[in-house]
Amino acid sequence: MRLKDKTAIITGAGSGLGLAIAKRLAQEGAAVVIADINETSISAAVNEIQATGAQAIGYRIDVTKHEDVKRFVDDIAEKTGQIDILVNNAGVTRYRAFDTISDPDWQAVLDLDLKGVFYGAQAVAPHMARRRYGKIVNISSSLGTGTTPDIGKLSAGASAPYASAKAAVIQLTKTLARELGPSGVNVNCVAPGFFLTPLTSTTRSPEEVKEHIALRTRTTVLNRPGKLEELANAVLFLASDESNFITGHTIPVDGGRTDRM
Ligand SMILES: NC(=O)c1ccc[n+]([C@@H]2O[C@H](COP(=O)([O-])OP(=O)(O)OC[C@H]3O[C@@H](n4cnc5c(N)ncnc54)[C@H](O)[C@@H]3O)[C@@H](O)[C@H]2O)c1
């Protein structure tokens, strides 16, 4: 068990990659906190994890609300006595052609994908620093590292706010690593390629999903989308003591995206 006696908060853990990460960390002995805005998915996730004999609790939280995030984290710290791991995973995208992006679109994506990460890290930092131990893992995206030359109608070309936020998360990771390193806290990041989740499927029509899978299969040297547990394994590594001498870095988990090689 690589995370025995650790407490891990995973934001957006009610579905998709966040749920896969929570399940993987729980398998390795962590007590996981399913932090999500969606009440229904929280209880399903908690039940699923508890059914395996692992420890899980749920907490409804909107990570875009600064004071709420702080209160939530303080509450967890009080209940568990420790916060060892934070995975800043909650995220959203709005596929829009650049000339149709509205202020609310821009704001909604930046608030969740960038500010949510900042709020989470700021809330856990004092608890981690006090114990001189902590692992923060941020979730960026391939779209935060570059654009893609081969774009479908609703593909990377229609993700300006998302790409901007995800690029900023990589830089925020470096800054936080520098500031929190002296307190014993590692801050790293993972940049997923393409994984089939509600984020990538329900935001598109079935035809667009098919088009997108074909596109991402073509532009990945392993010729397939990622499996959720493959992403979760990278997060597990960064959340565990196996990565103690790594901080400020971003690991792409993307099957070898040809537009990144
Ligand atoms: N799926 C992919 O291919 C892919 C690729 C690159 C990056 N990512 C990133 O991975 C992360 C997870 O994505 P996913 O594909 O699993 O998406 P998803 O839509 O399946 O899950 C996102 C979760 O975040 C929760 N959430 C939404 N708003 C929230 C808020 N304000 N506060 C708290 N929770 C909130 C949702 O309820 C949901 O459970 C995101 O940051 C996403 O940008 C995903």
PDB file of N, CA and C in Angstrom, residues 13-16 19-20 22-24 26-27 32 34 40-56:
ATOM      1  N   ALA A  13     -14.237  14.680  -8.092  1.00  0.00           N
ATOM      2  CA  ALA A  13     -14.057  13.213  -8.039  1.00  0.00           C
ATOM      3  C   ALA A  13     -15.359  12.452  -8.216  1.00  0.00           C
ATOM      4  N   GLY A  14     -16.433  13.155  -8.532  1.00  0.00           N
ATOM      5  CA  GLY A  14     -17.712  12.477  -8.725  1.00  0.00           C
ATOM      6  C   GLY A  14     -17.789  11.743 -10.048  1.00  0.00           C
ATOM      7  N   SER A  15     -16.931  12.101 -11.006  1.00  0.00           N
ATOM      8  CA  SER A  15     -17.028  11.419 -12.301  1.00  0.00           C
ATOM      9  C   SER A  15     -15.688  11.411 -13.014  1.00  0.00           C
ATOM     10  N   GLY A  16     -15.634  10.723 -14.125  1.00  0.00           N
ATOM     11  CA  GLY A  16     -14.507  10.772 -15.049  1.00  0.00           C
ATOM     12  C   GLY A  16     -13.154  10.502 -14.424  1.00  0.00           C
ATOM     13  N   LEU A  19     -12.875  10.549 -10.481  1.00  0.00           N
ATOM     14  CA  LEU A  19     -13.348   9.321  -9.836  1.00  0.00           C
ATOM     15  C   LEU A  19     -12.297   8.217  -9.979  1.00  0.00           C
ATOM     16  N   ALA A  20     -11.714   8.102 -11.166  1.00  0.00           N
ATOM     17  CA  ALA A  20     -10.670   7.074 -11.380  1.00  0.00           C
ATOM     18  C   ALA A  20      -9.483   7.333 -10.458  1.00  0.00           C
ATOM     19  N   ALA A  22      -9.568   8.938  -7.532  1.00  0.00           N
ATOM     20  CA  ALA A  22      -9.993   8.643  -6.151  1.00  0.00           C
ATOM     21  C   ALA A  22      -9.955   7.133  -5.903  1.00  0.00           C
ATOM     22  N   LYS A  23     -10.439   6.368  -6.869  1.00  0.00           N
ATOM     23  CA  LYS A  23     -10.468   4.903  -6.703  1.00  0.00           C
ATOM     24  C   LYS A  23      -9.047   4.348  -6.602  1.00  0.00           C
ATOM     25  N   ARG A  24      -8.165   4.873  -7.419  1.00  0.00           N
ATOM     26  CA  ARG A  24      -6.777   4.365  -7.438  1.00  0.00           C
ATOM     27  C   ARG A  24      -6.056   4.726  -6.118  1.00  0.00           C
ATOM     28  N   ALA A  26      -7.456   5.314  -3.270  1.00  0.00           N
ATOM     29  CA  ALA A  26      -8.101   4.530  -2.204  1.00  0.00           C
ATOM     30  C   ALA A  26      -7.576   3.100  -2.202  1.00  0.00           C
ATOM     31  N   GLN A  27      -7.385   2.548  -3.392  1.00  0.00           N
ATOM     32  CA  GLN A  27      -6.821   1.178  -3.515  1.00  0.00           C
ATOM     33  C   GLN A  27      -5.470   1.075  -2.833  1.00  0.00           C
ATOM     34  N   VAL A  32      -9.991   8.792   1.100  1.00  0.00           N
ATOM     35  CA  VAL A  32     -10.206   9.815   0.075  1.00  0.00           C
ATOM     36  C   VAL A  32     -11.426  10.679   0.366  1.00  0.00           C
ATOM     37  N   ILE A  34     -14.106  12.807  -1.547  1.00  0.00           N
ATOM     38  CA  ILE A  34     -14.709  13.071  -2.864  1.00  0.00           C
ATOM     39  C   ILE A  34     -15.319  14.468  -2.795  1.00  0.00           C
ATOM     40  N   THR A  40     -25.332  14.036  -6.354  1.00  0.00           N
ATOM     41  CA  THR A  40     -25.659  12.655  -6.732  1.00  0.00           C
ATOM     42  C   THR A  40     -24.404  11.859  -7.039  1.00  0.00           C
ATOM     43  N   SER A  41     -23.509  12.462  -7.783  1.00  0.00           N
ATOM     44  CA  SER A  41     -22.311  11.706  -8.161  1.00  0.00           C
ATOM     45  C   SER A  41     -21.410  11.503  -6.944  1.00  0.00           C
ATOM     46  N   ILE A  42     -21.480  12.391  -5.979  1.00  0.00           N
ATOM     47  CA  ILE A  42     -20.657  12.231  -4.767  1.00  0.00           C
ATOM     48  C   ILE A  42     -21.068  10.948  -4.051  1.00  0.00           C
ATOM     49  N   SER A  43     -22.384  10.789  -3.787  1.00  0.00           N
ATOM     50  CA  SER A  43     -22.783   9.599  -3.024  1.00  0.00           C
ATOM     51  C   SER A  43     -22.505   8.313  -3.789  1.00  0.00           C
ATOM     52  N   ALA A  44     -22.690   8.339  -5.113  1.00  0.00           N
ATOM     53  CA  ALA A  44     -22.376   7.134  -5.895  1.00  0.00           C
ATOM     54  C   ALA A  44     -20.891   6.792  -5.771  1.00  0.00           C
ATOM     55  N   ALA A  45     -20.040   7.806  -5.863  1.00  0.00           N
ATOM     56  CA  ALA A  45     -18.584   7.569  -5.789  1.00  0.00           C
ATOM     57  C   ALA A  45     -18.189   7.048  -4.402  1.00  0.00           C
ATOM     58  N   VAL A  46     -18.748   7.676  -3.381  1.00  0.00           N
ATOM     59  CA  VAL A  46     -18.421   7.258  -2.004  1.00  0.00           C
ATOM     60  C   VAL A  46     -18.853   5.803  -1.793  1.00  0.00           C
ATOM     61  N   ASN A  47     -20.076   5.479  -2.224  1.00  0.00           N
ATOM     62  CA  ASN A  47     -20.571   4.096  -2.062  1.00  0.00           C
ATOM     63  C   ASN A  47     -19.684   3.105  -2.793  1.00  0.00           C
ATOM     64  N   GLU A  48     -19.314   3.468  -4.020  1.00  0.00           N
ATOM     65  CA  GLU A  48     -18.490   2.552  -4.824  1.00  0.00           C
ATOM     66  C   GLU A  48     -17.144   2.285  -4.128  1.00  0.00           C
ATOM     67  N   ILE A  49     -16.551   3.306  -3.591  1.00  0.00           N
ATOM     68  CA  ILE A  49     -15.229   3.137  -2.953  1.00  0.00           C
ATOM     69  C   ILE A  49     -15.362   2.413  -1.617  1.00  0.00           C
ATOM     70  N   GLN A  50     -16.377   2.810  -0.860  1.00  0.00           N
ATOM     71  CA  GLN A  50     -16.563   2.140   0.444  1.00  0.00           C
ATOM     72  C   GLN A  50     -16.860   0.638   0.260  1.00  0.00           C
ATOM     73  N   ALA A  51     -17.546   0.308  -0.833  1.00  0.00           N
ATOM     74  CA  ALA A  51     -17.888  -1.104  -1.087  1.00  0.00           C
ATOM     75  C   ALA A  51     -16.642  -1.964  -1.259  1.00  0.00           C
ATOM     76  N   THR A  52     -15.510  -1.344  -1.583  1.00  0.00           N
ATOM     77  CA  THR A  52     -14.266  -2.119  -1.740  1.00  0.00           C
ATOM     78  C   THR A  52     -13.541  -2.267  -0.408  1.00  0.00           C
ATOM     79  N   GLY A  53     -14.117  -1.663   0.648  1.00  0.00           N
ATOM     80  CA  GLY A  53     -13.478  -1.745   1.965  1.00  0.00           C
ATOM     81  C   GLY A  53     -12.559  -0.558   2.227  1.00  0.00           C
ATOM     82  N   ALA A  54     -12.426   0.343   1.247  1.00  0.00           N
ATOM     83  CA  ALA A  54     -11.559   1.518   1.420  1.00  0.00           C
ATOM     84  C   ALA A  54     -12.346   2.647   2.102  1.00  0.00           C
ATOM     85  N   GLN A  55     -11.595   3.664   2.553  1.00  0.00           N
ATOM     86  CA  GLN A  55     -12.238   4.775   3.257  1.00  0.00           C
ATOM     87  C   GLN A  55     -12.531   5.928   2.298  1.00  0.00           C
ATOM     88  N   ALA A  56     -13.777   6.395   2.339  1.00  0.00           N
ATOM     89  CA  ALA A  56     -14.137   7.543   1.491  1.00  0.00           C
ATOM     90  C   ALA A  56     -15.222   8.354   2.178  1.00  0.00           C
TER      91      ALA A  56
END
